[in-house]
Amino acid sequence: MNEVRRDDRLNGKVAIVTGAGSRGEGIGNGRATAVVLARHGARVTLVDSVAEWAEDTAKLIAAEGGTSQIVEGDVSDAASCEAIVARTMAAWGRLDILVNNVGITGPRGDAIEVDVAAWDSAMRVNVASMMLMAKFAIPEMIKSGGGSIVNLTSVAGLLAGHPSLLYPTSKAAVIGLTRAMAAHHGRDGIRVNCIAPGTVYTPMVASRGMTQQMRQMRAKTTLLGTEGTGWDIGYGALFLASDEARWITGITLPIDGGATAGRNDLPVPPSEPAAG
């Protein structure tokens, strides 16, 4: 549920959100994050590989009185990443927040089955793109006095059991990248953190043939017994991007209804009877 709550905690800040559009109806993680950041005062560059996919995001922001611009770009391409940052600086003269949200499922298969060329391509989208955006964003953040980078990973990067090798490997790599970048740039005033979404229902998930029964089964894997939405991720990104998180860097924040904390449906022997 998207309960509209506004304040000015990001007033004067400028953000870039990659993957800020949605392919289909509904609210994905990138769209929700962009709307939430704008709702709390940030001016937001909405990046997607097809500009039209971000148009509804821009409309949602405008309807709430926020400010955004759409920049079409391929975050797996260095020149495109440089241009995205340049367009942001040209529009607003500073950069404070980068949310690296772009990611794909990638090729199926284990180490024996996976297509090698598809592996290389997906790793560039899921991992190298975050390095490339940071490469050009961090110098501008330093000029602005510091900043916050939020990288989107997945609980698949924390837990084994995904049927494919590429996806969890790339998501685990994002966690390592986040920690390394936090160490490299902390003294520059740059905080770098990670969000690991769990069973969030987004347009991308829906496009893969997610049935109502499958959604109910996914929800049961969480301690709360519910599935998440893009808004849950957006508000997590808001916290990590804001000054309230000024002393937090290098962490991975699971937003997963408790799925990585444990399970309450595992069979266990009965407890011993009470003494006496």
Coordinates of C-alpha atoms in Angstrom, one line a residue:
M1 CA 0.0 0.0 0.0
N2 CA 1.3 3.4 -0.9
E3 CA 0.4 5.8 1.9
V4 CA 1.5 9.3 0.8
R5 CA 3.8 10.8 3.4
R6 CA 5.7 13.9 2.6
D7 CA 8.5 15.8 4.2
D8 CA 11.5 17.9 3.0
R9 CA 14.3 15.6 4.2
L10 CA 15.8 15.5 0.6
N11 CA 15.1 19.2 -0.2
G12 CA 17.8 20.5 -2.4
K13 CA 19.2 17.1 -3.2
V14 CA 19.6 15.6 -6.7
A15 CA 19.2 11.9 -7.5
I16 CA 19.7 9.5 -10.3
V17 CA 17.5 6.4 -10.4
T18 CA 18.4 3.8 -13.0
G19 CA 15.6 1.5 -14.2
A20 CA 13.1 4.1 -13.2
G21 CA 10.4 2.9 -15.6
S22 CA 8.2 -0.1 -15.6
R23 CA 7.5 -2.5 -18.5
G24 CA 3.8 -2.8 -18.0
E25 CA 1.3 -1.7 -15.5
G26 CA 2.1 -1.4 -11.8
I27 CA 4.9 -0.2 -9.7
G28 CA 8.4 -1.6 -9.9
N29 CA 11.2 -1.0 -7.5
G30 CA 12.8 1.8 -9.7
R31 CA 9.5 3.6 -10.3
A32 CA 8.5 3.5 -6.6
T33 CA 12.0 4.7 -5.5
A34 CA 12.0 7.6 -7.9
V35 CA 8.5 8.7 -6.8
V36 CA 9.4 8.4 -3.1
L37 CA 12.6 10.4 -3.5
A38 CA 10.8 13.1 -5.4
R39 CA 8.0 13.1 -2.9
H40 CA 10.5 14.0 -0.2
G41 CA 12.1 16.9 -2.1
A42 CA 14.7 15.4 -4.4
R43 CA 15.0 16.3 -8.1
V44 CA 15.3 13.1 -9.9
T45 CA 16.8 11.9 -13.2
L46 CA 14.8 9.0 -14.4
V47 CA 17.0 6.6 -16.4
D48 CA 15.7 3.7 -18.6
S49 CA 16.8 2.1 -21.8
V50 CA 13.6 3.2 -23.4
A51 CA 12.5 6.7 -22.5
E52 CA 8.8 5.9 -22.9
W53 CA 9.0 3.3 -20.0
A54 CA 9.8 6.2 -17.6
E55 CA 7.0 8.5 -18.8
D56 CA 4.4 7.2 -16.3
T57 CA 7.0 7.6 -13.5
A58 CA 7.5 11.3 -14.5
K59 CA 3.7 11.7 -14.6
L60 CA 3.3 10.3 -11.0
I61 CA 6.1 12.7 -9.8
A62 CA 4.5 15.7 -11.5
A63 CA 1.1 14.9 -10.1
E64 CA 2.6 15.2 -6.6
G65 CA 4.3 18.5 -7.4
G66 CA 7.8 16.9 -7.8
T67 CA 10.5 17.6 -10.3
S68 CA 12.1 15.0 -12.7
Q69 CA 13.7 14.6 -16.1
I70 CA 13.9 11.5 -18.3
V71 CA 17.2 10.4 -19.7
E72 CA 17.3 7.4 -22.0
G73 CA 20.5 5.4 -21.5
D74 CA 22.2 2.0 -21.5
V75 CA 23.9 1.6 -18.1
S76 CA 26.0 -1.2 -19.4
D77 CA 27.8 1.3 -21.7
A78 CA 30.4 3.7 -20.3
A79 CA 29.7 6.6 -22.6
S80 CA 26.0 6.4 -21.9
C81 CA 26.6 6.4 -18.1
E82 CA 28.9 9.4 -18.5
A83 CA 26.1 11.2 -20.5
I84 CA 23.5 10.4 -17.8
V85 CA 25.6 12.1 -15.2
A86 CA 26.4 15.0 -17.5
R87 CA 22.7 15.6 -18.2
T88 CA 21.9 15.6 -14.5
M89 CA 24.7 18.1 -13.8
A90 CA 23.6 20.3 -16.7
A91 CA 20.0 20.4 -15.3
W92 CA 20.6 20.9 -11.6
G93 CA 24.3 21.5 -11.0
R94 CA 24.9 18.8 -8.4
L95 CA 24.5 15.1 -7.6
D96 CA 23.8 13.7 -4.1
I97 CA 22.1 10.3 -4.6
L98 CA 22.5 7.4 -7.0
V99 CA 20.2 4.4 -7.0
N100 CA 21.5 1.6 -9.1
N101 CA 18.4 -0.4 -9.8
V102 CA 18.9 -2.0 -13.2
G103 CA 19.1 -5.8 -13.2
I104 CA 18.0 -8.7 -15.3
T105 CA 17.3 -12.4 -14.6
G106 CA 19.9 -13.5 -17.2
P107 CA 20.4 -16.9 -18.7
R108 CA 19.1 -20.1 -17.1
G109 CA 21.1 -23.1 -16.2
D110 CA 23.8 -24.3 -13.8
A111 CA 27.5 -24.2 -14.5
I112 CA 27.2 -27.0 -17.1
E113 CA 24.2 -25.6 -18.9
V114 CA 24.6 -21.9 -18.9
D115 CA 25.4 -20.0 -22.1
V116 CA 28.7 -18.3 -21.7
A117 CA 28.0 -15.4 -24.0
A118 CA 24.7 -14.7 -22.3
W119 CA 26.5 -15.0 -18.9
D120 CA 29.0 -12.3 -19.9
S121 CA 26.3 -10.0 -21.2
A122 CA 24.1 -10.4 -18.0
M123 CA 27.1 -9.8 -15.7
R124 CA 27.8 -6.5 -17.5
V125 CA 24.2 -5.4 -16.9
N126 CA 23.8 -6.6 -13.3
V127 CA 27.3 -5.8 -12.0
A128 CA 29.5 -3.7 -14.3
S129 CA 26.6 -1.2 -14.8
M130 CA 26.8 -0.2 -11.1
M131 CA 30.6 0.3 -11.4
L132 CA 30.1 2.4 -14.5
M133 CA 27.4 4.7 -13.0
A134 CA 29.5 5.1 -9.8
K135 CA 32.6 5.9 -11.9
F136 CA 31.0 9.1 -13.2
A137 CA 28.7 9.9 -10.3
I138 CA 31.2 9.8 -7.4
P139 CA 33.4 12.7 -8.7
E140 CA 30.3 14.9 -8.9
M141 CA 29.1 13.8 -5.5
I142 CA 32.5 14.7 -4.0
K143 CA 32.1 18.2 -5.5
S144 CA 28.7 18.4 -3.9
G145 CA 30.2 17.6 -0.5
G146 CA 29.4 13.8 -0.4
G147 CA 26.5 11.5 -1.3
S148 CA 24.7 8.2 -1.0
I149 CA 24.8 5.3 -3.4
V150 CA 22.1 2.6 -3.0
N151 CA 22.7 -0.6 -5.0
L152 CA 19.8 -3.1 -5.6
T153 CA 20.8 -6.7 -5.1
S154 CA 18.4 -9.6 -4.1
V155 CA 18.0 -12.1 -1.3
A156 CA 19.1 -14.6 -4.0
G157 CA 22.6 -13.1 -3.4
L158 CA 22.4 -14.1 0.3
L159 CA 20.8 -17.5 0.1
A160 CA 21.4 -20.6 -2.0
G161 CA 18.6 -22.4 -3.9
H162 CA 18.0 -20.3 -7.0
P163 CA 17.6 -22.6 -10.0
S164 CA 20.0 -20.6 -12.2
L165 CA 23.7 -19.8 -11.5
L166 CA 23.9 -16.4 -13.1
Y167 CA 21.3 -14.5 -11.1
P168 CA 22.5 -15.3 -7.6
T169 CA 26.1 -15.0 -8.6
S170 CA 25.6 -11.5 -10.0
K171 CA 23.6 -10.5 -7.0
A172 CA 26.2 -11.7 -4.6
A173 CA 28.8 -9.7 -6.6
V174 CA 26.7 -6.6 -6.0
I175 CA 27.1 -7.1 -2.3
G176 CA 30.9 -7.4 -2.6
L177 CA 31.0 -4.4 -4.9
T178 CA 29.0 -2.4 -2.4
R179 CA 31.3 -3.1 0.5
A180 CA 34.4 -2.4 -1.5
M181 CA 33.1 0.9 -2.8
A182 CA 32.1 1.9 0.8
A183 CA 35.6 1.3 1.9
H184 CA 37.2 3.1 -1.0
H185 CA 35.0 6.3 -0.8
G186 CA 33.9 6.6 2.8
R187 CA 36.6 9.3 3.5
D188 CA 35.2 11.2 0.5
G189 CA 31.9 11.5 2.2
I190 CA 30.3 8.8 0.0
R191 CA 28.1 6.2 1.7
V192 CA 27.4 3.0 -0.3
N193 CA 24.7 0.5 0.8
C194 CA 22.7 -2.3 -0.6
I195 CA 19.1 -3.3 -0.6
A196 CA 18.2 -7.0 -1.0
P197 CA 14.5 -7.3 -2.0
G198 CA 12.7 -10.5 -1.3
T199 CA 9.4 -11.7 -2.8
V200 CA 8.3 -8.3 -4.1
Y201 CA 5.5 -8.3 -6.7
T202 CA 6.5 -6.1 -9.5
P203 CA 5.7 -5.7 -13.3
M204 CA 8.8 -7.7 -14.1
V205 CA 7.8 -10.5 -11.8
A206 CA 4.2 -10.4 -13.3
S207 CA 5.6 -10.6 -16.8
R208 CA 7.2 -14.0 -16.1
G209 CA 3.9 -15.7 -15.7
M210 CA 3.4 -15.4 -11.9
T211 CA 0.0 -17.0 -11.1
Q212 CA -2.0 -16.1 -8.0
Q213 CA -1.2 -19.5 -6.5
M214 CA 2.5 -18.9 -7.0
R215 CA 2.2 -15.5 -5.3
Q216 CA 0.5 -17.1 -2.3
M217 CA 3.2 -19.7 -2.1
R218 CA 5.9 -17.0 -2.2
A219 CA 4.2 -15.1 0.5
K220 CA 4.2 -18.1 2.8
T221 CA 8.0 -18.2 2.7
T222 CA 8.2 -15.0 4.7
L223 CA 7.8 -14.6 8.4
L224 CA 5.1 -12.0 7.9
G225 CA 3.2 -14.2 5.4
T226 CA 2.8 -11.5 2.9
E227 CA 4.5 -10.3 -0.3
G228 CA 6.2 -7.0 -0.7
T229 CA 5.7 -4.1 -3.2
G230 CA 7.9 -1.6 -4.9
W231 CA 6.9 0.9 -2.3
D232 CA 8.6 -1.1 0.4
I233 CA 11.8 -0.9 -1.6
G234 CA 11.4 2.8 -2.3
Y235 CA 11.0 3.7 1.4
G236 CA 14.1 1.6 2.2
A237 CA 16.1 3.5 -0.4
L238 CA 14.7 6.8 1.0
F239 CA 16.1 6.0 4.4
L240 CA 19.5 5.0 3.1
A241 CA 19.7 8.0 0.9
S242 CA 18.8 10.4 3.7
D243 CA 20.8 12.1 6.5
E244 CA 19.0 9.8 9.0
A245 CA 21.4 7.1 7.7
R246 CA 24.5 9.3 7.9
W247 CA 26.5 6.8 9.9
I248 CA 25.4 3.7 7.8
T249 CA 27.6 2.4 5.0
G250 CA 28.6 -0.9 3.6
I251 CA 25.5 -2.7 4.7
T252 CA 23.1 -5.0 2.9
L253 CA 19.5 -4.3 4.0
P254 CA 17.1 -7.2 3.4
I255 CA 13.6 -6.0 2.7
D256 CA 12.0 -9.4 2.5
G257 CA 9.3 -9.9 5.2
G258 CA 11.8 -11.8 7.3
A259 CA 12.6 -14.4 4.7
T260 CA 16.4 -14.3 5.3
A261 CA 15.9 -14.2 9.1
G262 CA 14.4 -17.7 9.2
R263 CA 11.3 -19.8 8.6
N264 CA 8.4 -20.8 10.8
D265 CA 7.2 -23.8 8.7
L266 CA 10.0 -26.2 9.2
P267 CA 9.2 -29.5 10.9
V268 CA 10.9 -29.8 14.3
P269 CA 10.6 -32.3 17.1
P270 CA 8.2 -31.5 19.9
S271 CA 9.6 -29.6 22.9
E272 CA 10.4 -31.5 26.1
P273 CA 7.5 -31.4 28.6
A274 CA 7.8 -28.9 31.3
A275 CA 9.6 -30.1 34.5
G276 CA 7.5 -30.8 37.5

